Amino acid sequence: MTTTIRTFIALAMIALLGGCSVHYSTTGASIDNDAKTVNIRFIENRAPITNPTLSQKITQKLRDKVTSQTRLIQVGDNEPRADYEFRGAITGYSFSNAAVTNVDQAATSRLNVTINITFIKRVGDKKGFTQSFTRSADFNANQLPSTVEGRLLDENIIPGIVDDIFNRAFANW
């Protein structure tokens, strides 16, 4: 009889533990188990002043990050509704003075980029968001903006904004 009870307890424990699961991710991304697809729509440029390649670059970098760091598959706009969807627009693009010398002359200039993102979640808790993400990069005021703009976007601003969007959507930061 003791063997029967031990066998029953062992089987009950296995059944209980078999129903539990833990999902670990090396990227910190938390994806609903039911989610399989994502649609990252083209991020439009609605800023009064802009860089002509910024929309394309930021859209592609966000697509690359989501598909490389999650198990989600990017679907096109003509596909049925994706489990997750990103829509966005560049709403701000400006140069400003960041620091002034004692002779009222700019010592440092700043490039500012703002993107408004709407994240739609059609699975799980369905808690999406609409939020603006802003990143800035400083450069020496003696340099022409056109000579440093591409480097600032590619090395600082675009990766920073993409990380912010990804973390807000999947790491809930």
mmCIF file with all atom_site columns, N, CA and C in Angstrom, residues 1-16:
data_model
loop_
_atom_site.group_PDB
_atom_site.id
_atom_site.type_symbol
_atom_site.label_atom_id
_atom_site.label_alt_id
_atom_site.label_comp_id
_atom_site.label_asym_id
_atom_site.label_entity_id
_atom_site.label_seq_id
_atom_site.pdbx_PDB_ins_code
_atom_site.Cartn_x
_atom_site.Cartn_y
_atom_site.Cartn_z
_atom_site.occupancy
_atom_site.B_iso_or_equiv
_atom_site.pdbx_formal_charge
_atom_site.auth_seq_id
_atom_site.auth_comp_id
_atom_site.auth_asym_id
_atom_site.auth_atom_id
_atom_site.pdbx_PDB_model_num
ATOM 1  N N  . MET A 1 1  ? 0.816 -1.189 0.000   1.00 0.00 ? 1  MET A N  1
ATOM 2  C CA . MET A 1 1  ? 0.000 0.000  0.000   1.00 0.00 ? 1  MET A CA 1
ATOM 3  C C  . MET A 1 1  ? 0.864 1.260  0.000   1.00 0.00 ? 1  MET A C  1
ATOM 4  N N  . THR A 1 2  ? 1.970 1.220  0.713   1.00 0.00 ? 2  THR A N  1
ATOM 5  C CA . THR A 1 2  ? 2.871 2.357  0.766   1.00 0.00 ? 2  THR A CA 1
ATOM 6  C C  . THR A 1 2  ? 3.441 2.653  -0.617  1.00 0.00 ? 2  THR A C  1
ATOM 7  N N  . THR A 1 3  ? 3.733 1.624  -1.382  1.00 0.00 ? 3  THR A N  1
ATOM 8  C CA . THR A 1 3  ? 4.258 1.798  -2.728  1.00 0.00 ? 3  THR A CA 1
ATOM 9  C C  . THR A 1 3  ? 3.212 2.450  -3.624  1.00 0.00 ? 3  THR A C  1
ATOM 10 N N  . THR A 1 4  ? 1.966 2.083  -3.473  1.00 0.00 ? 4  THR A N  1
ATOM 11 C CA . THR A 1 4  ? 0.887 2.673  -4.262  1.00 0.00 ? 4  THR A CA 1
ATOM 12 C C  . THR A 1 4  ? 0.745 4.160  -3.961  1.00 0.00 ? 4  THR A C  1
ATOM 13 N N  . ILE A 1 5  ? 0.829 4.522  -2.703  1.00 0.00 ? 5  ILE A N  1
ATOM 14 C CA . ILE A 1 5  ? 0.715 5.939  -2.313  1.00 0.00 ? 5  ILE A CA 1
ATOM 15 C C  . ILE A 1 5  ? 1.898 6.727  -2.863  1.00 0.00 ? 5  ILE A C  1
ATOM 16 N N  . ARG A 1 6  ? 3.092 6.175  -2.763  1.00 0.00 ? 6  ARG A N  1
ATOM 17 C CA . ARG A 1 6  ? 4.282 6.862  -3.282  1.00 0.00 ? 6  ARG A CA 1
ATOM 18 C C  . ARG A 1 6  ? 4.189 7.034  -4.798  1.00 0.00 ? 6  ARG A C  1
ATOM 19 N N  . THR A 1 7  ? 3.729 6.007  -5.471  1.00 0.00 ? 7  THR A N  1
ATOM 20 C CA . THR A 1 7  ? 3.570 6.092  -6.922  1.00 0.00 ? 7  THR A CA 1
ATOM 21 C C  . THR A 1 7  ? 2.539 7.157  -7.282  1.00 0.00 ? 7  THR A C  1
ATOM 22 N N  . PHE A 1 8  ? 1.433 7.187  -6.559  1.00 0.00 ? 8  PHE A N  1
ATOM 23 C CA . PHE A 1 8  ? 0.397 8.187  -6.799  1.00 0.00 ? 8  PHE A CA 1
ATOM 24 C C  . PHE A 1 8  ? 0.936 9.600  -6.578  1.00 0.00 ? 8  PHE A C  1
ATOM 25 N N  . ILE A 1 9  ? 1.662 9.817  -5.501  1.00 0.00 ? 9  ILE A N  1
ATOM 26 C CA . ILE A 1 9  ? 2.232 11.140 -5.197  1.00 0.00 ? 9  ILE A CA 1
ATOM 27 C C  . ILE A 1 9  ? 3.235 11.543 -6.280  1.00 0.00 ? 9  ILE A C  1
ATOM 28 N N  . ALA A 1 10 ? 4.066 10.600 -6.709  1.00 0.00 ? 10 ALA A N  1
ATOM 29 C CA . ALA A 1 10 ? 5.051 10.887 -7.754  1.00 0.00 ? 10 ALA A CA 1
ATOM 30 C C  . ALA A 1 10 ? 4.360 11.277 -9.056  1.00 0.00 ? 10 ALA A C  1
ATOM 31 N N  . LEU A 1 11 ? 3.324 10.542 -9.440  1.00 0.00 ? 11 LEU A N  1
ATOM 32 C CA . LEU A 1 11 ? 2.585 10.865 -10.664 1.00 0.00 ? 11 LEU A CA 1
ATOM 33 C C  . LEU A 1 11 ? 1.863 12.201 -10.545 1.00 0.00 ? 11 LEU A C  1
ATOM 34 N N  . ALA A 1 12 ? 1.319 12.484 -9.374  1.00 0.00 ? 12 ALA A N  1
ATOM 35 C CA . ALA A 1 12 ? 0.640 13.764 -9.157  1.00 0.00 ? 12 ALA A CA 1
ATOM 36 C C  . ALA A 1 12 ? 1.629 14.923 -9.278  1.00 0.00 ? 12 ALA A C  1
ATOM 37 N N  . MET A 1 13 ? 2.824 14.769 -8.722  1.00 0.00 ? 13 MET A N  1
ATOM 38 C CA . MET A 1 13 ? 3.856 15.812 -8.810  1.00 0.00 ? 13 MET A CA 1
ATOM 39 C C  . MET A 1 13 ? 4.283 16.042 -10.253 1.00 0.00 ? 13 MET A C  1
ATOM 40 N N  . ILE A 1 14 ? 4.463 14.963 -10.994 1.00 0.00 ? 14 ILE A N  1
ATOM 41 C CA . ILE A 1 14 ? 4.857 15.080 -12.399 1.00 0.00 ? 14 ILE A CA 1
ATOM 42 C C  . ILE A 1 14 ? 3.771 15.799 -13.187 1.00 0.00 ? 14 ILE A C  1
ATOM 43 N N  . ALA A 1 15 ? 2.519 15.458 -12.932 1.00 0.00 ? 15 ALA A N  1
ATOM 44 C CA . ALA A 1 15 ? 1.405 16.101 -13.630 1.00 0.00 ? 15 ALA A CA 1
ATOM 45 C C  . ALA A 1 15 ? 1.340 17.586 -13.295 1.00 0.00 ? 15 ALA A C  1
ATOM 46 N N  . LEU A 1 16 ? 1.527 17.933 -12.039 1.00 0.00 ? 16 LEU A N  1
ATOM 47 C CA . LEU A 1 16 ? 1.492 19.338 -11.633 1.00 0.00 ? 16 LEU A CA 1
ATOM 48 C C  . LEU A 1 16 ? 2.643 20.129 -12.236 1.00 0.00 ? 16 LEU A C  1
#
